[in-house]
mmCIF file of C-alpha atoms and ligand atoms in Angstrom:
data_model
loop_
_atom_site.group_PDB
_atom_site.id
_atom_site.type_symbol
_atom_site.label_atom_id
_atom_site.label_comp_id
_atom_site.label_asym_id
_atom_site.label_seq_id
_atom_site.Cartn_x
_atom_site.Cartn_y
_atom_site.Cartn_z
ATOM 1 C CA UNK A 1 0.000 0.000 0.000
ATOM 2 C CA UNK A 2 1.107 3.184 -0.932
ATOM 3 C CA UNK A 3 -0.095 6.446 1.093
ATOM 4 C CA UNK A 4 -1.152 9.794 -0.842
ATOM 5 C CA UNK A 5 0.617 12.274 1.080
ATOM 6 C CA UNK A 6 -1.798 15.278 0.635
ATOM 7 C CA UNK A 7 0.488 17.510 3.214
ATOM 8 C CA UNK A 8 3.359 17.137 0.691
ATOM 9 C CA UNK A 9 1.141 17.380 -2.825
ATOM 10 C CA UNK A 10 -0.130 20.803 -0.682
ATOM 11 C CA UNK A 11 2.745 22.106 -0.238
ATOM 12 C CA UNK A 12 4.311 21.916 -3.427
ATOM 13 C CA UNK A 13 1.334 23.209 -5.311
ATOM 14 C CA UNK A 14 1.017 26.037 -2.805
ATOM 15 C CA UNK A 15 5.180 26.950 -3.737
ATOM 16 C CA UNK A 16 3.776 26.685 -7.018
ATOM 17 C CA UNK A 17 1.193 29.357 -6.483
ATOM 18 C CA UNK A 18 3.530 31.650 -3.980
ATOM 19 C CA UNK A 19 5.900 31.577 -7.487
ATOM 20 C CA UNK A 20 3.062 32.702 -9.781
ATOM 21 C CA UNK A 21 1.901 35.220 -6.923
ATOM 22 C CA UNK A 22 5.857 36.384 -7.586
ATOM 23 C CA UNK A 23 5.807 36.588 -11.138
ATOM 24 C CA UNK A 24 2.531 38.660 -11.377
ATOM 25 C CA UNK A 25 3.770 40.629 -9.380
ATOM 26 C CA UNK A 26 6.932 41.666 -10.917
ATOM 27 C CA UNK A 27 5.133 42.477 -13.583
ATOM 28 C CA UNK A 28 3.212 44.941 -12.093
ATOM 29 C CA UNK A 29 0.173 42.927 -11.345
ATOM 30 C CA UNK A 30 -0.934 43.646 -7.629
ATOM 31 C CA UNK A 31 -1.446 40.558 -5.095
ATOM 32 C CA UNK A 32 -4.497 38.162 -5.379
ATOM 33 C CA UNK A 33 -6.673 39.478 -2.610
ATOM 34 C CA UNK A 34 -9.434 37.151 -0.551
ATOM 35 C CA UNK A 35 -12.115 38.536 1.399
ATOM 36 C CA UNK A 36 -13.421 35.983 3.823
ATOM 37 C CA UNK A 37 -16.583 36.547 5.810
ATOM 38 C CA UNK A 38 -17.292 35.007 9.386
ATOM 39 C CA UNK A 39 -20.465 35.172 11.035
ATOM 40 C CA UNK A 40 -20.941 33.992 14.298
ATOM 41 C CA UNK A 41 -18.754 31.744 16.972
ATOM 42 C CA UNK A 42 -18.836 28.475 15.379
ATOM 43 C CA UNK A 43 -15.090 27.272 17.080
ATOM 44 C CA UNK A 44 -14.467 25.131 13.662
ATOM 45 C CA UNK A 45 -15.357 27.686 11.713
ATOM 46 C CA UNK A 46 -12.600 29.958 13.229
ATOM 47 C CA UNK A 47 -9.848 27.642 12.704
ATOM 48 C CA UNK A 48 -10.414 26.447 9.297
ATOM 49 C CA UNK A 49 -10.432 30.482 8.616
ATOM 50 C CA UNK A 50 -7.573 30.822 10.750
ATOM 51 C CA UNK A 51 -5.478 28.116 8.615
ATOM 52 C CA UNK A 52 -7.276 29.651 4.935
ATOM 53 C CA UNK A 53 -5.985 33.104 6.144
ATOM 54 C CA UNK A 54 -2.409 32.127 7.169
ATOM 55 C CA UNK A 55 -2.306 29.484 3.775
ATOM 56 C CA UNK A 56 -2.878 33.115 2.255
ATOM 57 C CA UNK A 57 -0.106 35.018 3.477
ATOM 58 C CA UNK A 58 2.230 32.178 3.475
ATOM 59 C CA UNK A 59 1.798 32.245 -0.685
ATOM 60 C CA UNK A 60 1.991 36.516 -0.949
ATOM 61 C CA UNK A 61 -1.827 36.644 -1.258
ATOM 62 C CA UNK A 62 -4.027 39.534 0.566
ATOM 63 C CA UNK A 63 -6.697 37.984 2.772
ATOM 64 C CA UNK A 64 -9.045 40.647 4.184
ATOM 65 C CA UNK A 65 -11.093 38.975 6.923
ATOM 66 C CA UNK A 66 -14.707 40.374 8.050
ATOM 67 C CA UNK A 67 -15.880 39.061 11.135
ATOM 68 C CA UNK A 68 -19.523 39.638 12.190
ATOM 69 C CA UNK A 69 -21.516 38.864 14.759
ATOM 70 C CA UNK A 70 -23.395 35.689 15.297
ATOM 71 C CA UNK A 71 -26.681 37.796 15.084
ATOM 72 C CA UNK A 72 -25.859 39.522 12.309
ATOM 73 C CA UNK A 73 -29.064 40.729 9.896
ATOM 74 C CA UNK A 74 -29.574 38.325 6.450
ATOM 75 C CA UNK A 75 -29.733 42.065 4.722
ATOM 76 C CA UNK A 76 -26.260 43.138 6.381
ATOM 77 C CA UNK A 77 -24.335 39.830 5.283
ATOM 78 C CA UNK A 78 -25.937 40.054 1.544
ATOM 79 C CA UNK A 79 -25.115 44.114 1.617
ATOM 80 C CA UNK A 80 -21.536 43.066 2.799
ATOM 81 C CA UNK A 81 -21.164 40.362 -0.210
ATOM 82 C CA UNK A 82 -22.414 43.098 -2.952
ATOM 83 C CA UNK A 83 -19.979 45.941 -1.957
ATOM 84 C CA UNK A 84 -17.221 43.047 -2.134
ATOM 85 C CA UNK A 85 -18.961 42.178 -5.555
ATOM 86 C CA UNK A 86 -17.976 46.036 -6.697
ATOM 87 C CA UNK A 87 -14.972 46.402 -5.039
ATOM 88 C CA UNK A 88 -12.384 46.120 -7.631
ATOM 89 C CA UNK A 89 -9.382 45.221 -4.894
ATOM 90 C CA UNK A 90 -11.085 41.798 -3.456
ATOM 91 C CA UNK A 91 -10.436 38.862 -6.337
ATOM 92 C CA UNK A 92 -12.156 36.299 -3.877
ATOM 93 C CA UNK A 93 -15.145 36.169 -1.466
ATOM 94 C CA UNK A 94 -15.298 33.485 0.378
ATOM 95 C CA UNK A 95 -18.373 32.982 3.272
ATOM 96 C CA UNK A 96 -17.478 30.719 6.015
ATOM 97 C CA UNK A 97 -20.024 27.600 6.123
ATOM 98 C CA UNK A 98 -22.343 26.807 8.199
ATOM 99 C CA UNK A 99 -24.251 30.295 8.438
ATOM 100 C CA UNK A 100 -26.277 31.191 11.549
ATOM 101 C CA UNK A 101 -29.477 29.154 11.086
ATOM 102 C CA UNK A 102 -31.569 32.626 10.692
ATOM 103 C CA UNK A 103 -29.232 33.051 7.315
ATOM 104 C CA UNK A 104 -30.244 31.702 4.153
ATOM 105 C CA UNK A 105 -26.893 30.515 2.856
ATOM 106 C CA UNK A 106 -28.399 29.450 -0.848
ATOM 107 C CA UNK A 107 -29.406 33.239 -0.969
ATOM 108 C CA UNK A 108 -26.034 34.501 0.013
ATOM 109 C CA UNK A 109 -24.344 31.940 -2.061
ATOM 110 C CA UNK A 110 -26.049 33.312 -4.673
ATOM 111 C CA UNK A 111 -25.101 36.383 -4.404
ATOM 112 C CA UNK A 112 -21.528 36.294 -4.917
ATOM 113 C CA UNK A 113 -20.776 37.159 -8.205
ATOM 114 C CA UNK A 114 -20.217 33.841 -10.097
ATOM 115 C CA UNK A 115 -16.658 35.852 -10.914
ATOM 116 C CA UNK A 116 -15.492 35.715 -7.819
ATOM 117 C CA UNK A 117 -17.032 32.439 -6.318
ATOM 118 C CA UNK A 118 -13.871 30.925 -5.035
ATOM 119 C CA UNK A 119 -15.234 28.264 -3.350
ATOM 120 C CA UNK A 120 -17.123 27.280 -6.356
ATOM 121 C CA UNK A 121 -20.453 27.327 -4.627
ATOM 122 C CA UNK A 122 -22.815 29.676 -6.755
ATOM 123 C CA UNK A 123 -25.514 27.652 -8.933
ATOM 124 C CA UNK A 124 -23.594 29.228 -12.104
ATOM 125 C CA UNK A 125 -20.386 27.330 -11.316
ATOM 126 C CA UNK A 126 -22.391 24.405 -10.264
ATOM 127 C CA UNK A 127 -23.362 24.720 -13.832
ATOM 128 C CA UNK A 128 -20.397 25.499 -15.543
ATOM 129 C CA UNK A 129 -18.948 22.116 -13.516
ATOM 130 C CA UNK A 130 -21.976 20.278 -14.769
ATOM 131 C CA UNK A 131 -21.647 21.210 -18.726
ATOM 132 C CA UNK A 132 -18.002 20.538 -19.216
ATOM 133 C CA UNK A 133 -17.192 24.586 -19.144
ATOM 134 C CA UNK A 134 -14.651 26.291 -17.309
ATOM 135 C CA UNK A 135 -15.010 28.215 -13.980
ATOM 136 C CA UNK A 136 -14.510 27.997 -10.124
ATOM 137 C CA UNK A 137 -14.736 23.894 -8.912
ATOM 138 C CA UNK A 138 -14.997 23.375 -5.254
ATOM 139 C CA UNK A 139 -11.865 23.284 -3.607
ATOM 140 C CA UNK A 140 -12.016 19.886 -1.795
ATOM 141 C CA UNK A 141 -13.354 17.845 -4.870
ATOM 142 C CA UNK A 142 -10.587 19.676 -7.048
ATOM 143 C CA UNK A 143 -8.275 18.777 -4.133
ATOM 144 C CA UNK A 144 -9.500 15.061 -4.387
ATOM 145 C CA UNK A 145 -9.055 15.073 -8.105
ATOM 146 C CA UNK A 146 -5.637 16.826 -8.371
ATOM 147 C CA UNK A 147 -4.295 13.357 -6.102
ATOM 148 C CA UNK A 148 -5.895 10.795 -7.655
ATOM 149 C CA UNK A 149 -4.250 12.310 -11.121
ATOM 150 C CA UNK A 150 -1.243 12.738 -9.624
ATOM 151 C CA UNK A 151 -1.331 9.486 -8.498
ATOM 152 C CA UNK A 152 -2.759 7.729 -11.241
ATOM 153 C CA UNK A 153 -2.302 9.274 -14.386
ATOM 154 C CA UNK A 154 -4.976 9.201 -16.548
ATOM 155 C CA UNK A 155 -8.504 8.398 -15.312
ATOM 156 C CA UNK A 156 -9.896 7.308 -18.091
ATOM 157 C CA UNK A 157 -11.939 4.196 -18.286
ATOM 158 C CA UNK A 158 -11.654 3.511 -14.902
ATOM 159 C CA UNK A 159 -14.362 2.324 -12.126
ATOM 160 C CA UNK A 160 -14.770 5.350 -9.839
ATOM 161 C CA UNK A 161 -17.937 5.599 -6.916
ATOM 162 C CA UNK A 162 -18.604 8.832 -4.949
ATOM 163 C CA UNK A 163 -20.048 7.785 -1.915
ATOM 164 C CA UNK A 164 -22.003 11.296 -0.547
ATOM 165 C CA UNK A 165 -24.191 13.780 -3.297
ATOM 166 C CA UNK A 166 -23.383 16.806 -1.672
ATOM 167 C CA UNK A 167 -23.284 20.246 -3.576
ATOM 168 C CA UNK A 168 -19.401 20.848 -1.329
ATOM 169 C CA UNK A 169 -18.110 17.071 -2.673
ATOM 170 C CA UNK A 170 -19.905 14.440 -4.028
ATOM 171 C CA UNK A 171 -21.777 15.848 -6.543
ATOM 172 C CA UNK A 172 -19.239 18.217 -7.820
ATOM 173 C CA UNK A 173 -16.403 15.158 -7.528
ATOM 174 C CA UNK A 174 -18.729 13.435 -9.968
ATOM 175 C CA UNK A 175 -18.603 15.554 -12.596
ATOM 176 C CA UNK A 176 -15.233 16.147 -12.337
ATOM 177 C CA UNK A 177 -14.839 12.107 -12.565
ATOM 178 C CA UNK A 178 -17.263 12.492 -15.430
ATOM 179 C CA UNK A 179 -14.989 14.997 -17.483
ATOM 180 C CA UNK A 180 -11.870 13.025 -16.552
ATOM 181 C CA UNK A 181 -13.433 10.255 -18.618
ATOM 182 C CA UNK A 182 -13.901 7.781 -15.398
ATOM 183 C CA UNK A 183 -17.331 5.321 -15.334
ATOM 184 C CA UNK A 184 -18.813 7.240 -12.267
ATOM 185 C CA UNK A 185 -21.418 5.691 -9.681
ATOM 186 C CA UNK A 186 -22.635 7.989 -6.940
ATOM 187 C CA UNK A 187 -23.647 6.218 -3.736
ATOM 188 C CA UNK A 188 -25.275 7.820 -1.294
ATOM 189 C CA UNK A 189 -28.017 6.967 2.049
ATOM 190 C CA UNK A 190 -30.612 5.138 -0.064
ATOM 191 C CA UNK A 191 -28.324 3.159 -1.836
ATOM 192 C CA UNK A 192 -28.712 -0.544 -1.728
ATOM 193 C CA UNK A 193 -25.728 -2.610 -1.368
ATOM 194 C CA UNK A 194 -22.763 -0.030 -0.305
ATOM 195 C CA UNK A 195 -20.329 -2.893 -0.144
ATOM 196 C CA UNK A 196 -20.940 -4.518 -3.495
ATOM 197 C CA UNK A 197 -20.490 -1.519 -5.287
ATOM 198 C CA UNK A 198 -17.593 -0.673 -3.904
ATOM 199 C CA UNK A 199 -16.055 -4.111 -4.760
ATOM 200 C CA UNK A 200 -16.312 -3.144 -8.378
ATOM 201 C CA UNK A 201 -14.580 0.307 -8.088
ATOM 202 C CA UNK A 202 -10.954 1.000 -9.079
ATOM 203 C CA UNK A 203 -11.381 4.110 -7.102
ATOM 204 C CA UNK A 204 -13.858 5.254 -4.035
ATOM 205 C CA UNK A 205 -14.209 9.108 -2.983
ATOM 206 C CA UNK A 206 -16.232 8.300 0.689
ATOM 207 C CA UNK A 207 -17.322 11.611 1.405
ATOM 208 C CA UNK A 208 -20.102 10.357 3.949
ATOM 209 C CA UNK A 209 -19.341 11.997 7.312
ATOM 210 C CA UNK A 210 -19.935 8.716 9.676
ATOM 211 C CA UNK A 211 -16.634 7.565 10.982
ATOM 212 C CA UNK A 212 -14.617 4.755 10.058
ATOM 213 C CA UNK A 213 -17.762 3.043 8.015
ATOM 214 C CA UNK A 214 -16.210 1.886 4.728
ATOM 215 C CA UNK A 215 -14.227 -1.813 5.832
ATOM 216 C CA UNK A 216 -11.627 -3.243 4.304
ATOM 217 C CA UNK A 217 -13.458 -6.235 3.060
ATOM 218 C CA UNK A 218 -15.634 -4.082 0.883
ATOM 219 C CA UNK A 219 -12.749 -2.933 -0.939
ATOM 220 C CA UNK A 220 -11.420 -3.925 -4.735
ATOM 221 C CA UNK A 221 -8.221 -5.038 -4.156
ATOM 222 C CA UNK A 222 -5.424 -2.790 -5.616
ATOM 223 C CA UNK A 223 -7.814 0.170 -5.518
ATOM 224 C CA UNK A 224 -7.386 3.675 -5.051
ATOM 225 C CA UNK A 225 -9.233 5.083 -1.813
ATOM 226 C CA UNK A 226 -10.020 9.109 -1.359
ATOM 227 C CA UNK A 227 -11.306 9.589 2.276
ATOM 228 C CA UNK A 228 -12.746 12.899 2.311
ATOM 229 C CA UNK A 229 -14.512 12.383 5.903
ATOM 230 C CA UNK A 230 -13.290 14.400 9.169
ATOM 231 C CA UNK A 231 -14.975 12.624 12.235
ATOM 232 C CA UNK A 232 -14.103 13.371 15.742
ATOM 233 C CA UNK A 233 -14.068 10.195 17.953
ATOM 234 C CA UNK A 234 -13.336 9.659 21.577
ATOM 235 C CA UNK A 235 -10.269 8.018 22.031
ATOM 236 C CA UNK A 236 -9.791 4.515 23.341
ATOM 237 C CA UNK A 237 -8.365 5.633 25.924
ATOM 238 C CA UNK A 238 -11.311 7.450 27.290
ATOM 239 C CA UNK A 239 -9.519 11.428 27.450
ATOM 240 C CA UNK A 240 -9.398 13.704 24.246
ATOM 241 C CA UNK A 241 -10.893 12.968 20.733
ATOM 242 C CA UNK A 242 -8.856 12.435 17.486
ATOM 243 C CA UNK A 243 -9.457 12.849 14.067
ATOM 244 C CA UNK A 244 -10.946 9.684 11.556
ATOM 245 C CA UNK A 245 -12.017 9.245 8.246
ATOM 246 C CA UNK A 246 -14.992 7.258 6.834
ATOM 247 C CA UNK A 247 -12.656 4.359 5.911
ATOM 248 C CA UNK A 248 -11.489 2.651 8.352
ATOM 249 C CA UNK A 249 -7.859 2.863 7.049
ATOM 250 C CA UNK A 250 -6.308 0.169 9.285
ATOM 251 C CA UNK A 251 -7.806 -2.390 7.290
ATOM 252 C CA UNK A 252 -8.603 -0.280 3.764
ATOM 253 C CA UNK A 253 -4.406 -0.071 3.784
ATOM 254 C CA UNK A 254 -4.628 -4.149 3.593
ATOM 255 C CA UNK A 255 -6.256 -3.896 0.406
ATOM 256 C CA UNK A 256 -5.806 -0.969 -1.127
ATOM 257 C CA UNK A 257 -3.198 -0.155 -3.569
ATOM 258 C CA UNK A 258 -3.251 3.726 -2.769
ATOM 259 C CA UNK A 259 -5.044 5.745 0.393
ATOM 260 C CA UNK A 260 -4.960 8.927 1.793
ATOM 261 C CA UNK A 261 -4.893 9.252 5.235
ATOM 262 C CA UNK A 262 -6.794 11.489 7.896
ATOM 263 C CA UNK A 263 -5.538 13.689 8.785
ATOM 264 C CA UNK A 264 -3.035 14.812 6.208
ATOM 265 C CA UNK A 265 -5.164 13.590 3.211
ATOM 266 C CA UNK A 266 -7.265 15.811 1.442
ATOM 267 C CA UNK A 267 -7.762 18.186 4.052
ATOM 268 C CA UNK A 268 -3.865 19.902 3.076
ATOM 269 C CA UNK A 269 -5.287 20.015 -0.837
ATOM 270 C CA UNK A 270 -8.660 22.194 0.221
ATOM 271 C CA UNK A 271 -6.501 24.910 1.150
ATOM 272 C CA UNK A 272 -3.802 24.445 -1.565
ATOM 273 C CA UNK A 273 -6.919 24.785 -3.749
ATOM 274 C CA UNK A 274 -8.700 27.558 -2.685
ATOM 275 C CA UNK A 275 -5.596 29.416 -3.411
ATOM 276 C CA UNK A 276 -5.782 28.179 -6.923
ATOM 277 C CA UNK A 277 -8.930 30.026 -7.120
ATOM 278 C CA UNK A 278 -7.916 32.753 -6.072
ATOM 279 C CA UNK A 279 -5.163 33.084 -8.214
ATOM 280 C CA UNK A 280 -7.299 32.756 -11.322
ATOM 281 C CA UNK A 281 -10.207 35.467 -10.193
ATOM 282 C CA UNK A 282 -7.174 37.388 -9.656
ATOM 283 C CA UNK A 283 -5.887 36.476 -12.993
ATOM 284 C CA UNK A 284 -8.926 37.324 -15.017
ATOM 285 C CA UNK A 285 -10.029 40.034 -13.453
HETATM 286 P P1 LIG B 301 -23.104 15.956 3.893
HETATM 287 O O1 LIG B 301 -23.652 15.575 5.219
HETATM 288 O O2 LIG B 301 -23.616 17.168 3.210
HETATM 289 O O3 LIG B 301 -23.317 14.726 2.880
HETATM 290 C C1 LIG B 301 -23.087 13.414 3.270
HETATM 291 C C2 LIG B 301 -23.490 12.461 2.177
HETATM 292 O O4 LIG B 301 -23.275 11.122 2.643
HETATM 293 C C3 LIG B 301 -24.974 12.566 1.793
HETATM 294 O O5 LIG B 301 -25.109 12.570 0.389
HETATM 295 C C4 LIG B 301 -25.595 11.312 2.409
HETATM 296 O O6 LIG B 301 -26.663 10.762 1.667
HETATM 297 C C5 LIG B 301 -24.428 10.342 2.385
HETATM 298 N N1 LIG B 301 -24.583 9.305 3.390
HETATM 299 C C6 LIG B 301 -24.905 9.462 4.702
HETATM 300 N N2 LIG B 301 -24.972 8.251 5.306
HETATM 301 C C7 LIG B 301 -24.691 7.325 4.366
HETATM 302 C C8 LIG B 301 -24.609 5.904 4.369
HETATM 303 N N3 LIG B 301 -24.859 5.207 5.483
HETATM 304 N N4 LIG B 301 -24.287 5.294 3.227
HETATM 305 C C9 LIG B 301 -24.051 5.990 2.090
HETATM 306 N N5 LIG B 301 -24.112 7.334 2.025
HETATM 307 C C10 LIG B 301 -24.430 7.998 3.147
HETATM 308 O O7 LIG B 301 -21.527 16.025 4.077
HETATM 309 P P2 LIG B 301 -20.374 16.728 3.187
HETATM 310 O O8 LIG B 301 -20.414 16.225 1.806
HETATM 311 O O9 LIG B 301 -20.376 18.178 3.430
HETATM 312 O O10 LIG B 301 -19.079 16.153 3.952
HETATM 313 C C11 LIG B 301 -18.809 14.758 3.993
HETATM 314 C C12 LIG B 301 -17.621 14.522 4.903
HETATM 315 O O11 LIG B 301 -16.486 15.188 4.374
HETATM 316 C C13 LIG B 301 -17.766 15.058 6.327
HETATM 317 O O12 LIG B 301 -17.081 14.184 7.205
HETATM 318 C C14 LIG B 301 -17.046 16.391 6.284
HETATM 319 O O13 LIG B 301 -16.538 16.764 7.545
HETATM 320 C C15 LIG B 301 -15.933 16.081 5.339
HETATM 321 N N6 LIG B 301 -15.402 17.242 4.614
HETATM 322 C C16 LIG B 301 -14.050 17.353 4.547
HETATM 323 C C17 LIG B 301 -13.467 18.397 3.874
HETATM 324 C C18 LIG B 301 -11.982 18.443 3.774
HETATM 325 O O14 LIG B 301 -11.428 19.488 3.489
HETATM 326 N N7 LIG B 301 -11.279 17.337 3.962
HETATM 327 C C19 LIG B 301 -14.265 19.465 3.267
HETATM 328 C C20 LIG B 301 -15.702 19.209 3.293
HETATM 329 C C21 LIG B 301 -16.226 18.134 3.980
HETATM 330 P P3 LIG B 301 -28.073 11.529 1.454
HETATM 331 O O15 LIG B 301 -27.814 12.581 0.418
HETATM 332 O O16 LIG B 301 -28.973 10.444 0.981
HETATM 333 O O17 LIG B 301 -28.451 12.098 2.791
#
C-alpha cells in the first residue's frame, strides 16, 4: 500500500502558487486578494479560517477577513457580499459555512458574483462544472481530483464511486470524474448494497461523514481510496478525541493499492486549492 501524502502534494502546489503570486507581481500585477466573511462563533469555523488566512499570506496573497456577529441581519451579510462584488481590490469572497441558522446561505451563495465564487459554490459554477465549461470547482473535490491524477495518471476508463451527493463534494467530484473520462457511480443513504459496489470500483471518494464506516473487506483489491470524511471520535483511551475518516484505514491499507490518510489527506489540498482560485479570479479580473 502506498499512502497519498496530501500535506506534501499541498505544499508543493502552494510553492507553485507563492511563485506565480511572484511573477505577477513583478510584472506589475498587484497581489491576489481574498475577502473571507465570518459570522458567528462556530469554534471550527474559526480555525479552518484561521489556517485559509495564514495558507494566504504564506503564498503573498491579501486575505481581508470580516468578522460579524453571530446575530448579524440576512440584509447586512448580503449588503456586505455586494460591496465586495464592486470592489475592484477583493479577487475572492469566500463565506465561512455553516451560516447562523436565521441566514439563508443558498441566498447569500447566490449572491456572490459567479466571478469571484472561489469556493465554487454559486448555482452558475455548479453549472459550468456540470456542462463541461470552465469556472470555479470546489476546492475539496478539485483537491481530491488533483491526487488521484497525480497518483494515477490518466482516469480514463476507470471504475470510480462517490459515496455522498453533496453540492461541497460528491456531486461536484462526480462531474469532475465524469470529465476526466472515469465510469462514475454515486452512492449515497438510499443506496442498496454499499459494499458490493464498492467491490467493483478502481477508485472510491467516501465523502459520507460517519466515521470509520467503509471496511476493508468491501474494498477492490489494488484500488485507489479518497477519504474525504473528518470525524471526531473519543479516544480509546477514554480522554481527548482524534481525528478519523470514513474508511477505516487500518484495514482499507490491507487492500488498497493507494489511500490517503486522515488527517493529512485531502484536508492539506482544500486549502492548496482555494488558493488556486484565487489566483485565477485574480488572474482574469
Ligand atoms: P453531507 O452531510 O452534506 O453529505 C453526506 C453524504 O453522505 C450525503 O449525500 C448522504 O446521503 C451520504 N450518506 C450518509 N450516510 C450514508 C450511508 N450510510 N451510506 C451511504 N451514504 C451515506 O456532508 P459533506 O459532503 O459536506 O461532507 C462529507 C464529509 O467530508 C464530512 O465528514 C465532512 O466533515 C468532510 N469534509 C471534509 C473536507 C476536507 O477538506 N477534507 C471538506 C468538506 C467536507 P443523502 O444525500 O442520501 O443524505
Amino acid at each position: 500500500m502506498m499512502l497519498i501524502d496530501g500535506k506534501a502534494h499541498a505544499a508543493r502546489l502552494r510553492a507553485d502558487i507563492a511563485q506565480a503570486v511572484i511573477a505577477r507581481g513583478a510584472a506589475g500585477a498587484r497581489a491576489p486578494a481574498l475577502a473571507v466573511v465570518l459570522v458567528g462563533d462556530d469554534p471550527a469555523s474559526h480555525v479552518y479560517v484561521r489556517n485559509k488566512i495564514a495558507a494566504c499570506a504564506e503564498a503573498g496573497i491579501t486575505s481581508i477577513e470580516h468578522r460579524r456577529d453571530a446575530d448579524l441581519a440576512e440584509a447586512e451579510l448580503l449588503a456586505l457580499v455586494e460591496s465586495l462584488n464592486r470592489d475592484a481590490q477583493v479577487d475572492g469572497i469566500l463565506v465561512q459555512l455553516p451560516l447562523p441558522a436565521h441566514i439563508d446561505a443558498q441566498k447569500v451563495i447566490a449572491a456572490i458574483s459567479p466571478d469571484k465564487d472561489v469556493d465554487g459554490f454559486h448555482p452558475v459554477n455548479a453549472g459550468r462544472l456540470a456542462t463541461g465549461l470552465d469556472g470555479f470547482v470546489p476546492c475539496t473535490p478539485l483537491g481530491c481530483l488533483r491526487l488521484l491524477e497525480s497518483t494515477l495518471g490518466d482516469l480514463t476508463g476507470a471504475e470510480a464511486l462517490v459515496i455522498g451527493r453533496s453540492n461541497i463534494v460528491g456531486r461536484p467530484m462526480a462531474s469532475l470524474l465524469i470529465s476526466a473520462s472515469a465510469t462514475v457511480t454515486v452512492a449515497h443513504s438510499r443506496s442498496r448494497d454499499l459494499p458490493g459496489l464498492c467491490r467493483r470500483a478502481d477508485i472510491v471518494v467516501a465523502a459520507v461523514g460517519r466515521p470509520e464506516m467503509l471496511r476493508g473487506s468491501w474494498l477492490k483489491p489494488g484500488s485507489t481510496v479518497i477519504d474525504v470524511g473528518i470525524n471526531r471520535v473519543a479516544k480509546e483511551s477514554g480522554t481527548g478525541t482524534r481525528l478519523v475518516g470514513d474508511v477505516c484505514f487500518t484495514e482499507a491499507a490491507e487492500v488498497a493499492a493507494h489511500i490517503t490518510p486522515v488527517p493529512g489527506g485531502v484536508g492539506p489540498m482544500t486549502i492548496a486549492c482555494l488558493l488556486e482560485n484565487t489566483l485565477k479570479a485574480a488572474s482574469q479580473a
